Amino acid sequence: MGYAVIMLLIVFLCHEVSSISTLPHKHQTISLLKFKQSFTIHPSASGFCQESYPKTSSWNTSRDCCSWDGVVCDDITGHVIELDLGCSELVGTIDSNSSLFQLSHLQSLDLTGNNFSNSHISPEFGKFSSLKHLDLSGSYFSGQIPSEISHLSKLHSLRLSTVFSIYSKKLRLTTHDFKSLLQNLTQLRELDLIGINISSTIPLNFSSHLTTLRLTYTGLYGIIPESLFHLPNLETLDLSRNYELSGYFPKTKWNSSASLVGLDLSGVNFSDNLPESLGYHLTSLRSLFLRSCNLRGPIPESLSNLTRIKYLYLNRNSLNGTISPGMLSLPSLKYIDLNFNHLSGPLEDFKSNSLISINLEGNQLQGHLPHSIQNLVNLTCLILSFNNFSGCVDVSLFSNLKQLLCLSLSYNNFSGRVDVSLFSNLKQPRYLSLSYNNISLTNDNNVTLPESLYTLELAACEVKELEFLRSTKQLSYLDLSNNKIQGRIPDWAWSNWMFSLQDLDMSHNMLTSVDSIPLQFADIIDLRSNLLQGSLPIPPISPTYFFISQNNLSEEIPSSICNLTSLVMLDLAGNNFRGEIPQCLGNITALQVLDMRHNNLSGKIPTTFSNESSLRSLNLHGNKLEGKIPRSLANCKDLEVLDLGDNHLIDTFPMWLGTLPKLQVLSLRFNELHGPIRTSRIENMFPELRIIDLSYNVFSGNLPSCLFHHLKAMRTIDPSMEAPRYFGNTYYQDSITVAIKGSDREIVRILYLYTVIDLSSNKFRGQIPSIVGDLIAVRILNLSQNGLQGHIPPSFGDLSSVESLDLSGNQLSGEIPQQLASLTTLSFLNLSHNHLQGCIPQGPQSHTFERNSFEGNDGLQGFPVSRSCTDDRVLDTNDIVSGLDDEESNSEFQSDFRKGALMGYGSGLCIGLSIIYFMLSSGKPIWLARIILEMEHKIMRGRRKKQRRQRNYRRRNNHF
Ligand SMILES: *[C@@H]1O[C@H](CO)[C@@H](O)[C@H](O)[C@H]1NC(C)=O
Ligand SMILES: *[C@@H]1O[C@H](CO)[C@@H](O)[C@H](O)[C@H]1NC(C)=O
Ligand SMILES: *[C@@H]1O[C@H](CO)[C@@H](O)[C@H](O)[C@H]1NC(C)=O
Ligand SMILES: *[C@@H]1O[C@H](CO)[C@@H](O)[C@H](O)[C@H]1NC(C)=O
């Protein structure tokens, strides 16, 4: 501030003060006015306040300062004892020189909801020795809270909670100061430190006067001292969002006076059952929040004694058993949230009509919906998705529920017809979801859904036309996927939703044409798997995700597609696009996924990929692309998946791709790639590669030992890969075609733990280098149909993960190494059409292999080719893992998915999962996602069991 300004200020103050006569008013008035002058006023100073106004703007000397807004003086002494400037739009700082600290008689100071610009809390606050109430919440203070605060030994309430905003920095309180604060402030009734970084354990000594303790999100850790639950006057206890904190519930007594009204321990780890004592002792409870507390076991019956409870939130735990009828009869209950637990059984009648919101999503509840739902006249939200409810969805159930804003019944087993008129009584519905039941939506009375609708999910509801949406004008999320909508999307729909729709999913329908997509704010457009014809419609404004694969679109891809500069995913696969790929696509630097496989594209692959490229996945499989693999791909440092298979590319092996640090999947199969695969001097090539498919090319020379020498990811078994992680996200999952068990299979999702080396059907010659045995993580190894000679290296016995091994159609000679017998994971072996001789080694998997695995050799003996072999020693028949044959079980799969899991279990991970995916892609729509996950987990578990078995097998074999 300039000198002149200060002078002016002083002159101004002197003028204002001149009319003041009596002490102490004179000093106080000066102090208050100085304080006022140290701030500017800004209406949106803090996000903390619902309402605010500048209290200080009315302060002037024409009136006694004791009558000013927010100022209270002692009647007798005239000292200012209360200053309430909460939500007063102040912006500025309070430093140690502030005139505020001259008001030394203050007993109550409220400065909440202003903006003190992330300044520190001055130690001078500790000098207000009479202070009983101090509130600095939500006022953008930051830094260390001074230890002097503990000098305020008369404090009854201390509130320092921070606002959660990107602009607010954290306040900190040292463990030591936290403890001395609790020790010294013996009069404390209310302590509110929400959002302050304390990072401490909870001390034992709390004032027994304490009524309110809020320590939300303060980084507390350790165990909650049980004494806290016994504080005799405690009404509100909030320790939520301290994720390092754990606790035990008092088994018998809580606080003797049953004073507790609000309890929030969400996020605290209890790893325990909820005790019955809770319902008996906490009879005053109005709100109980125990979200994500790792609770197990049943919900105690005693909770039905909590007759005053309004808010009951036990979501995201592992509670099981049924929901007792008593819970649904609690007379005051308004909000009940039990989502994502393991609750089962039917839903009993609702005896209390006070309910406003019910969320039971993600349990295993079953049976019909109780009729008493229709009495819940004040219900605004009913979320029952992801359960096993069944029966009809009766119109009468909802006809009284006029207040309903959100209703979700999706992912259940409801069946029969549901008429749109079910919803036409609702006044202001915002969110409706019926997706993935067995219902068919009808509209016998030609009603339309209310205009207020914001989110509508009707996937797999047999929807045939859109007329019922004619009145909707605010739709933002619309999921009509997996329905029977034919023809075109009507013009009224586009004009209704042009400015509202953000997320449109009409995939898996029978739409035949989309001339244009005039959406101005779309983020996701999904029109996959329709019957769309004509040319590619280009939206006017760039969405983030644009999926229009599996249609019959044709003609050239217009270069105006490159105007969609915010595209992150573009999926045009499975159409009839022809002509060249627009070169400019390489310039969309946001693009992460570009999928154009299975079209008729010709010409060259774009060469314009720059260093700024975000490309993660490029799939151009199954086109007629020519020329070389563009070198500019080496700029795409984020590339994980590159599939250029089944084209007419003519080039040598792109060893230079090996410098891409994240490349994990490389398929170049079915091209005209040729020449030997030469050594490169660069270290650490292809460090992350897990799938390499070079089959059906004309590569020659020796097998590329140089390449095998790299491939770090295939040389170590990384246990963290065990978790079922996929390439892609919920919107797009990479898929790839690989040969599994001798036939091509499309794997619709690529798990990180797939590992494939396929060099089959080339012109490789010479011996198989023993270094192949170092690739211990490989699951599918195919070197068939080459000109390989010599022996099978004994090092193959080290391939402890291999599930499918194909060396057929070569010139291999000599005996099959005994070591192959120890490959317990192997479920497919093909050594046919070579010159192998001698005894077939026998191991735990031998019975799974058929005669044709060995046919066409010079002289192999033993099971399964012949009975007698001189050295026939069958090892460990107890350990046999049953393996089903693929063909015979395929038909079974169609009828029973769970059998597929068993099948996968027997066949090894890769093979099993690929069979499941194959089955799913030919059968029902992908809504069985949950079942897939379940099966994946089963297979994973099976795999771990198998690994144990393998270890046992090895251990036993070491004794031989
Ligand atoms: C406790 O308060 C007294 C005065 O009220 C003060 O002298 C003392 O230093 C305080 N103790 C701590 C640990 O802050
Ligand atoms: C609490 O509920 C149980 C069973 O729900 C009941 O037997 C008991 O009498 C109730 N206790 C009180 C104090 O209301
Ligand atoms: C609830 O889970 C426990 C294991 O946490 C189990 O012992 C009990 O049988 C389950 N009860 C029900 C009703 O499923
Ligand atoms: C529904 O809400 C209204 C207004 O809040 C209230 O007066 C009425 O008692 C409520 N009805 C029930 C059954 O709780």
PDB file of C-alpha atoms in Angstrom, residues 612-847:
ATOM      1  CA  GLU A 612       2.424 -35.272 -29.038  1.00  0.00           C
ATOM      2  CA  SER A 613       0.369 -38.307 -29.919  1.00  0.00           C
ATOM      3  CA  SER A 614      -1.582 -39.896 -27.062  1.00  0.00           C
ATOM      4  CA  LEU A 615      -2.335 -43.020 -29.049  1.00  0.00           C
ATOM      5  CA  ARG A 616      -2.664 -46.044 -26.784  1.00  0.00           C
ATOM      6  CA  SER A 617      -4.253 -48.451 -29.202  1.00  0.00           C
ATOM      7  CA  LEU A 618      -4.190 -48.579 -32.992  1.00  0.00           C
ATOM      8  CA  ASN A 619      -6.137 -51.357 -34.613  1.00  0.00           C
ATOM      9  CA  LEU A 620      -6.261 -51.583 -38.415  1.00  0.00           C
ATOM     10  CA  HIS A 621      -6.611 -55.366 -38.598  1.00  0.00           C
ATOM     11  CA  GLY A 622      -8.399 -56.852 -41.610  1.00  0.00           C
ATOM     12  CA  ASN A 623      -8.184 -54.160 -44.268  1.00  0.00           C
ATOM     13  CA  LYS A 624      -6.303 -53.892 -47.549  1.00  0.00           C
ATOM     14  CA  LEU A 625      -3.622 -51.522 -46.417  1.00  0.00           C
ATOM     15  CA  GLU A 626      -0.424 -51.488 -48.372  1.00  0.00           C
ATOM     16  CA  GLY A 627       3.076 -50.182 -48.158  1.00  0.00           C
ATOM     17  CA  LYS A 628       5.274 -50.070 -45.131  1.00  0.00           C
ATOM     18  CA  ILE A 629       4.625 -49.729 -41.443  1.00  0.00           C
ATOM     19  CA  PRO A 630       4.976 -45.957 -40.936  1.00  0.00           C
ATOM     20  CA  ARG A 631       8.049 -44.965 -38.980  1.00  0.00           C
ATOM     21  CA  SER A 632       6.127 -42.142 -37.346  1.00  0.00           C
ATOM     22  CA  LEU A 633       4.520 -44.759 -35.088  1.00  0.00           C
ATOM     23  CA  ALA A 634       7.772 -44.672 -33.166  1.00  0.00           C
ATOM     24  CA  ASN A 635       6.609 -41.242 -31.942  1.00  0.00           C
ATOM     25  CA  CYS A 636       3.607 -42.742 -30.166  1.00  0.00           C
ATOM     26  CA  LYS A 637       5.257 -43.279 -26.823  1.00  0.00           C
ATOM     27  CA  ASP A 638       2.004 -44.314 -25.159  1.00  0.00           C
ATOM     28  CA  LEU A 639       1.197 -47.048 -27.636  1.00  0.00           C
ATOM     29  CA  GLU A 640       0.212 -50.275 -25.890  1.00  0.00           C
ATOM     30  CA  VAL A 641      -1.681 -52.150 -28.593  1.00  0.00           C
ATOM     31  CA  LEU A 642      -0.758 -52.203 -32.283  1.00  0.00           C
ATOM     32  CA  ASP A 643      -2.690 -54.534 -34.534  1.00  0.00           C
ATOM     33  CA  LEU A 644      -1.933 -54.273 -38.244  1.00  0.00           C
ATOM     34  CA  GLY A 645      -2.712 -57.904 -38.967  1.00  0.00           C
ATOM     35  CA  ASP A 646      -4.460 -59.177 -42.078  1.00  0.00           C
ATOM     36  CA  ASN A 647      -3.434 -56.462 -44.544  1.00  0.00           C
ATOM     37  CA  HIS A 648      -1.081 -56.285 -47.505  1.00  0.00           C
ATOM     38  CA  LEU A 649       1.854 -54.646 -45.786  1.00  0.00           C
ATOM     39  CA  ILE A 650       5.226 -55.299 -47.352  1.00  0.00           C
ATOM     40  CA  ASP A 651       8.123 -54.558 -45.071  1.00  0.00           C
ATOM     41  CA  THR A 652      10.807 -56.118 -42.927  1.00  0.00           C
ATOM     42  CA  PHE A 653      10.378 -56.640 -39.196  1.00  0.00           C
ATOM     43  CA  PRO A 654       9.894 -53.238 -37.476  1.00  0.00           C
ATOM     44  CA  MET A 655      12.546 -53.708 -34.824  1.00  0.00           C
ATOM     45  CA  TRP A 656      12.385 -49.944 -34.301  1.00  0.00           C
ATOM     46  CA  LEU A 657       8.993 -50.390 -32.585  1.00  0.00           C
ATOM     47  CA  GLY A 658      10.977 -51.962 -29.761  1.00  0.00           C
ATOM     48  CA  THR A 659      11.782 -48.532 -28.405  1.00  0.00           C
ATOM     49  CA  LEU A 660       8.133 -47.913 -27.495  1.00  0.00           C
ATOM     50  CA  PRO A 661       8.250 -48.280 -23.741  1.00  0.00           C
ATOM     51  CA  LYS A 662       4.636 -49.389 -23.224  1.00  0.00           C
ATOM     52  CA  LEU A 663       3.998 -51.584 -26.247  1.00  0.00           C
ATOM     53  CA  GLN A 664       2.348 -54.748 -24.975  1.00  0.00           C
ATOM     54  CA  VAL A 665       0.457 -56.174 -27.928  1.00  0.00           C
ATOM     55  CA  LEU A 666       1.884 -56.396 -31.439  1.00  0.00           C
ATOM     56  CA  SER A 667       0.049 -58.289 -34.146  1.00  0.00           C
ATOM     57  CA  LEU A 668       1.379 -58.271 -37.687  1.00  0.00           C
ATOM     58  CA  ARG A 669      -0.107 -61.616 -38.750  1.00  0.00           C
ATOM     59  CA  PHE A 670      -1.242 -62.232 -42.330  1.00  0.00           C
ATOM     60  CA  ASN A 671       0.881 -59.691 -44.161  1.00  0.00           C
ATOM     61  CA  GLU A 672       3.786 -59.916 -46.521  1.00  0.00           C
ATOM     62  CA  LEU A 673       6.493 -59.118 -44.045  1.00  0.00           C
ATOM     63  CA  HIS A 674       9.721 -60.783 -44.977  1.00  0.00           C
ATOM     64  CA  GLY A 675      13.403 -61.246 -44.393  1.00  0.00           C
ATOM     65  CA  PRO A 676      15.283 -62.334 -41.327  1.00  0.00           C
ATOM     66  CA  ILE A 677      14.586 -60.688 -37.960  1.00  0.00           C
ATOM     67  CA  ARG A 678      17.894 -59.068 -37.254  1.00  0.00           C
ATOM     68  CA  THR A 679      19.671 -58.215 -34.079  1.00  0.00           C
ATOM     69  CA  SER A 680      19.518 -54.702 -32.776  1.00  0.00           C
ATOM     70  CA  ARG A 681      22.229 -53.238 -30.606  1.00  0.00           C
ATOM     71  CA  ILE A 682      19.776 -51.162 -28.583  1.00  0.00           C
ATOM     72  CA  GLU A 683      19.301 -52.477 -25.057  1.00  0.00           C
ATOM     73  CA  ASN A 684      15.930 -53.209 -23.531  1.00  0.00           C
ATOM     74  CA  MET A 685      13.796 -53.546 -26.630  1.00  0.00           C
ATOM     75  CA  PHE A 686      10.079 -54.420 -26.332  1.00  0.00           C
ATOM     76  CA  PRO A 687      10.292 -54.349 -22.532  1.00  0.00           C
ATOM     77  CA  GLU A 688       6.541 -54.734 -21.963  1.00  0.00           C
ATOM     78  CA  LEU A 689       5.550 -56.899 -24.908  1.00  0.00           C
ATOM     79  CA  ARG A 690       3.178 -59.714 -23.911  1.00  0.00           C
ATOM     80  CA  ILE A 691       1.548 -60.633 -27.171  1.00  0.00           C
ATOM     81  CA  ILE A 692       3.542 -60.886 -30.393  1.00  0.00           C
ATOM     82  CA  ASP A 693       1.893 -62.456 -33.417  1.00  0.00           C
ATOM     83  CA  LEU A 694       3.946 -62.606 -36.604  1.00  0.00           C
ATOM     84  CA  SER A 695       2.209 -65.660 -38.044  1.00  0.00           C
ATOM     85  CA  TYR A 696       1.423 -66.061 -41.760  1.00  0.00           C
ATOM     86  CA  ASN A 697       4.180 -63.872 -43.110  1.00  0.00           C
ATOM     87  CA  VAL A 698       7.328 -64.774 -44.992  1.00  0.00           C
ATOM     88  CA  PHE A 699       9.922 -64.150 -42.350  1.00  0.00           C
ATOM     89  CA  SER A 700      13.021 -66.239 -42.944  1.00  0.00           C
ATOM     90  CA  GLY A 701      16.337 -67.064 -41.369  1.00  0.00           C
ATOM     91  CA  ASN A 702      16.784 -68.419 -37.885  1.00  0.00           C
ATOM     92  CA  LEU A 703      14.257 -67.912 -35.114  1.00  0.00           C
ATOM     93  CA  PRO A 704      14.973 -64.464 -33.671  1.00  0.00           C
ATOM     94  CA  SER A 705      17.053 -65.256 -30.566  1.00  0.00           C
ATOM     95  CA  CYS A 706      17.891 -61.586 -30.473  1.00  0.00           C
ATOM     96  CA  LEU A 707      14.227 -60.778 -29.974  1.00  0.00           C
ATOM     97  CA  PHE A 708      13.741 -63.453 -27.311  1.00  0.00           C
ATOM     98  CA  HIS A 709      16.737 -62.017 -25.558  1.00  0.00           C
ATOM     99  CA  HIS A 710      14.706 -58.844 -24.914  1.00  0.00           C
ATOM    100  CA  LEU A 711      10.999 -59.296 -24.070  1.00  0.00           C
ATOM    101  CA  LYS A 712      11.508 -58.578 -20.399  1.00  0.00           C
ATOM    102  CA  ALA A 713       7.818 -58.932 -19.561  1.00  0.00           C
ATOM    103  CA  MET A 714       7.803 -62.532 -20.748  1.00  0.00           C
ATOM    104  CA  ARG A 715      10.894 -63.433 -18.804  1.00  0.00           C
ATOM    105  CA  THR A 716       9.476 -62.760 -15.357  1.00  0.00           C
ATOM    106  CA  ILE A 717       6.245 -63.820 -13.721  1.00  0.00           C
ATOM    107  CA  ASP A 718       4.742 -60.729 -12.170  1.00  0.00           C
ATOM    108  CA  PRO A 719       2.233 -61.646  -9.455  1.00  0.00           C
ATOM    109  CA  SER A 720       0.617 -58.202  -9.730  1.00  0.00           C
ATOM    110  CA  MET A 721      -0.604 -59.241 -13.179  1.00  0.00           C
ATOM    111  CA  GLU A 722      -2.868 -61.786 -11.505  1.00  0.00           C
ATOM    112  CA  ALA A 723      -5.578 -59.218 -10.899  1.00  0.00           C
ATOM    113  CA  PRO A 724      -8.006 -59.289 -13.832  1.00  0.00           C
ATOM    114  CA  ARG A 725      -7.050 -56.026 -15.483  1.00  0.00           C
ATOM    115  CA  TYR A 726      -7.908 -55.198 -19.069  1.00  0.00           C
ATOM    116  CA  PHE A 727      -6.631 -53.032 -21.785  1.00  0.00           C
ATOM    117  CA  GLY A 728      -9.149 -50.247 -22.149  1.00  0.00           C
ATOM    118  CA  ASN A 729     -11.949 -48.987 -19.937  1.00  0.00           C
ATOM    119  CA  THR A 730     -15.668 -49.529 -19.504  1.00  0.00           C
ATOM    120  CA  TYR A 731     -16.411 -47.878 -22.844  1.00  0.00           C
ATOM    121  CA  TYR A 732     -13.848 -49.584 -24.997  1.00  0.00           C
ATOM    122  CA  GLN A 733     -11.930 -52.769 -24.504  1.00  0.00           C
ATOM    123  CA  ASP A 734      -9.217 -53.850 -26.868  1.00  0.00           C
ATOM    124  CA  SER A 735      -9.732 -57.141 -28.570  1.00  0.00           C
ATOM    125  CA  ILE A 736      -7.448 -59.292 -30.647  1.00  0.00           C
ATOM    126  CA  THR A 737      -7.586 -62.390 -32.791  1.00  0.00           C
ATOM    127  CA  VAL A 738      -5.107 -65.089 -31.909  1.00  0.00           C
ATOM    128  CA  ALA A 739      -4.816 -68.776 -32.739  1.00  0.00           C
ATOM    129  CA  ILE A 740      -5.753 -70.771 -29.680  1.00  0.00           C
ATOM    130  CA  LYS A 741      -5.894 -74.560 -29.716  1.00  0.00           C
ATOM    131  CA  GLY A 742      -5.259 -74.564 -33.430  1.00  0.00           C
ATOM    132  CA  SER A 743      -8.059 -72.209 -34.465  1.00  0.00           C
ATOM    133  CA  ASP A 744      -8.428 -68.439 -34.613  1.00  0.00           C
ATOM    134  CA  ARG A 745     -10.347 -66.897 -31.760  1.00  0.00           C
ATOM    135  CA  GLU A 746     -11.237 -63.328 -31.098  1.00  0.00           C
ATOM    136  CA  ILE A 747     -10.451 -62.434 -27.541  1.00  0.00           C
ATOM    137  CA  VAL A 748     -12.923 -59.641 -26.859  1.00  0.00           C
ATOM    138  CA  ARG A 749     -11.054 -58.324 -23.888  1.00  0.00           C
ATOM    139  CA  ILE A 750      -7.324 -58.589 -23.452  1.00  0.00           C
ATOM    140  CA  LEU A 751      -6.247 -59.332 -19.925  1.00  0.00           C
ATOM    141  CA  TYR A 752      -2.865 -57.997 -18.983  1.00  0.00           C
ATOM    142  CA  LEU A 753      -1.757 -61.481 -18.169  1.00  0.00           C
ATOM    143  CA  TYR A 754      -2.217 -62.948 -21.643  1.00  0.00           C
ATOM    144  CA  THR A 755       1.181 -63.811 -23.067  1.00  0.00           C
ATOM    145  CA  VAL A 756       1.428 -65.108 -26.601  1.00  0.00           C
ATOM    146  CA  ILE A 757       4.276 -65.751 -29.024  1.00  0.00           C
ATOM    147  CA  ASP A 758       3.067 -66.830 -32.431  1.00  0.00           C
ATOM    148  CA  LEU A 759       5.679 -67.158 -35.175  1.00  0.00           C
ATOM    149  CA  SER A 760       3.860 -69.922 -37.020  1.00  0.00           C
ATOM    150  CA  SER A 761       3.502 -70.273 -40.802  1.00  0.00           C
ATOM    151  CA  ASN A 762       6.654 -68.449 -41.795  1.00  0.00           C
ATOM    152  CA  LYS A 763       9.888 -69.639 -43.298  1.00  0.00           C
ATOM    153  CA  PHE A 764      12.024 -69.832 -40.186  1.00  0.00           C
ATOM    154  CA  ARG A 765      14.805 -72.410 -40.369  1.00  0.00           C
ATOM    155  CA  GLY A 766      17.485 -73.836 -38.138  1.00  0.00           C
ATOM    156  CA  GLN A 767      17.332 -75.010 -34.559  1.00  0.00           C
ATOM    157  CA  ILE A 768      14.996 -73.775 -31.839  1.00  0.00           C
ATOM    158  CA  PRO A 769      17.298 -71.756 -29.584  1.00  0.00           C
ATOM    159  CA  SER A 770      17.244 -72.918 -25.994  1.00  0.00           C
ATOM    160  CA  ILE A 771      16.747 -69.291 -24.893  1.00  0.00           C
ATOM    161  CA  VAL A 772      13.028 -69.821 -25.594  1.00  0.00           C
ATOM    162  CA  GLY A 773      12.965 -71.579 -22.240  1.00  0.00           C
ATOM    163  CA  ASP A 774      13.714 -68.233 -20.586  1.00  0.00           C
ATOM    164  CA  LEU A 775      10.299 -66.896 -21.598  1.00  0.00           C
ATOM    165  CA  ILE A 776       8.757 -68.421 -18.513  1.00  0.00           C
ATOM    166  CA  ALA A 777       5.643 -66.231 -18.539  1.00  0.00           C
ATOM    167  CA  VAL A 778       4.514 -67.270 -22.017  1.00  0.00           C
ATOM    168  CA  ARG A 779       1.144 -69.027 -22.108  1.00  0.00           C
ATOM    169  CA  ILE A 780       0.656 -69.644 -25.792  1.00  0.00           C
ATOM    170  CA  LEU A 781       3.683 -70.567 -27.879  1.00  0.00           C
ATOM    171  CA  ASN A 782       3.236 -71.385 -31.530  1.00  0.00           C
ATOM    172  CA  LEU A 783       6.203 -72.129 -33.790  1.00  0.00           C
ATOM    173  CA  SER A 784       4.332 -74.480 -36.114  1.00  0.00           C
ATOM    174  CA  GLN A 785       4.523 -74.646 -39.926  1.00  0.00           C
ATOM    175  CA  ASN A 786       8.084 -73.486 -40.341  1.00  0.00           C
ATOM    176  CA  GLY A 787      11.223 -75.323 -41.359  1.00  0.00           C
ATOM    177  CA  LEU A 788      12.667 -75.796 -37.877  1.00  0.00           C
ATOM    178  CA  GLN A 789      15.165 -78.590 -37.385  1.00  0.00           C
ATOM    179  CA  GLY A 790      17.066 -80.323 -34.611  1.00  0.00           C
ATOM    180  CA  HIS A 791      15.853 -81.288 -31.139  1.00  0.00           C
ATOM    181  CA  ILE A 792      13.205 -79.742 -28.956  1.00  0.00           C
ATOM    182  CA  PRO A 793      15.369 -77.970 -26.372  1.00  0.00           C
ATOM    183  CA  PRO A 794      15.036 -79.445 -22.846  1.00  0.00           C
ATOM    184  CA  SER A 795      14.754 -75.843 -21.637  1.00  0.00           C
ATOM    185  CA  PHE A 796      11.084 -75.992 -22.733  1.00  0.00           C
ATOM    186  CA  GLY A 797      10.552 -77.673 -19.379  1.00  0.00           C
ATOM    187  CA  ASP A 798      11.049 -74.238 -17.807  1.00  0.00           C
ATOM    188  CA  LEU A 799       7.983 -72.754 -19.505  1.00  0.00           C
ATOM    189  CA  SER A 800       6.018 -73.075 -16.318  1.00  0.00           C
ATOM    190  CA  SER A 801       3.039 -71.016 -17.533  1.00  0.00           C
ATOM    191  CA  VAL A 802       2.585 -72.490 -20.981  1.00  0.00           C
ATOM    192  CA  GLU A 803      -0.960 -73.643 -21.735  1.00  0.00           C
ATOM    193  CA  SER A 804      -0.719 -74.205 -25.467  1.00  0.00           C
ATOM    194  CA  LEU A 805       2.388 -75.387 -27.257  1.00  0.00           C
ATOM    195  CA  ASP A 806       2.394 -75.975 -30.997  1.00  0.00           C
ATOM    196  CA  LEU A 807       5.530 -77.149 -32.789  1.00  0.00           C
ATOM    197  CA  SER A 808       3.739 -79.088 -35.513  1.00  0.00           C
ATOM    198  CA  GLY A 809       4.692 -79.072 -39.183  1.00  0.00           C
ATOM    199  CA  ASN A 810       8.440 -78.675 -38.763  1.00  0.00           C
ATOM    200  CA  GLN A 811      11.443 -80.946 -39.237  1.00  0.00           C
ATOM    201  CA  LEU A 812      12.140 -81.514 -35.545  1.00  0.00           C
ATOM    202  CA  SER A 813      13.914 -84.747 -34.731  1.00  0.00           C
ATOM    203  CA  GLY A 814      15.178 -86.785 -31.800  1.00  0.00           C
ATOM    204  CA  GLU A 815      13.263 -87.606 -28.642  1.00  0.00           C
ATOM    205  CA  ILE A 816      10.728 -85.437 -26.866  1.00  0.00           C
ATOM    206  CA  PRO A 817      12.622 -84.119 -23.831  1.00  0.00           C
ATOM    207  CA  GLN A 818      11.480 -85.665 -20.576  1.00  0.00           C
ATOM    208  CA  GLN A 819      11.208 -82.138 -19.121  1.00  0.00           C
ATOM    209  CA  LEU A 820       8.064 -81.493 -21.174  1.00  0.00           C
ATOM    210  CA  ALA A 821       6.219 -83.906 -18.922  1.00  0.00           C
ATOM    211  CA  SER A 822       6.511 -81.543 -15.992  1.00  0.00           C
ATOM    212  CA  LEU A 823       4.491 -78.779 -17.664  1.00  0.00           C
ATOM    213  CA  THR A 824       1.397 -79.089 -15.514  1.00  0.00           C
ATOM    214  CA  THR A 825      -0.266 -76.026 -17.006  1.00  0.00           C
ATOM    215  CA  LEU A 826      -0.213 -77.444 -20.509  1.00  0.00           C
ATOM    216  CA  SER A 827      -3.633 -78.254 -21.903  1.00  0.00           C
ATOM    217  CA  PHE A 828      -2.925 -78.214 -25.628  1.00  0.00           C
ATOM    218  CA  LEU A 829       0.129 -79.793 -27.223  1.00  0.00           C
ATOM    219  CA  ASN A 830       0.760 -80.346 -30.905  1.00  0.00           C
ATOM    220  CA  LEU A 831       3.984 -82.027 -32.006  1.00  0.00           C
ATOM    221  CA  SER A 832       2.522 -83.654 -35.080  1.00  0.00           C
ATOM    222  CA  HIS A 833       4.214 -83.838 -38.453  1.00  0.00           C
ATOM    223  CA  ASN A 834       7.830 -83.761 -37.401  1.00  0.00           C
ATOM    224  CA  HIS A 835      10.508 -86.484 -37.243  1.00  0.00           C
ATOM    225  CA  LEU A 836      10.306 -87.172 -33.537  1.00  0.00           C
ATOM    226  CA  GLN A 837      11.116 -90.590 -32.123  1.00  0.00           C
ATOM    227  CA  GLY A 838      11.214 -92.537 -28.904  1.00  0.00           C
ATOM    228  CA  CYS A 839       8.940 -92.667 -25.901  1.00  0.00           C
ATOM    229  CA  ILE A 840       6.360 -89.970 -25.190  1.00  0.00           C
ATOM    230  CA  PRO A 841       7.209 -88.689 -21.701  1.00  0.00           C
ATOM    231  CA  GLN A 842       4.322 -89.141 -19.291  1.00  0.00           C
ATOM    232  CA  GLY A 843       3.248 -86.525 -16.815  1.00  0.00           C
ATOM    233  CA  PRO A 844       0.146 -85.297 -15.058  1.00  0.00           C
ATOM    234  CA  GLN A 845      -1.251 -83.683 -18.209  1.00  0.00           C
ATOM    235  CA  SER A 846      -0.472 -86.548 -20.586  1.00  0.00           C
ATOM    236  CA  HIS A 847      -3.972 -87.987 -20.612  1.00  0.00           C
TER     237      HIS A 847
END
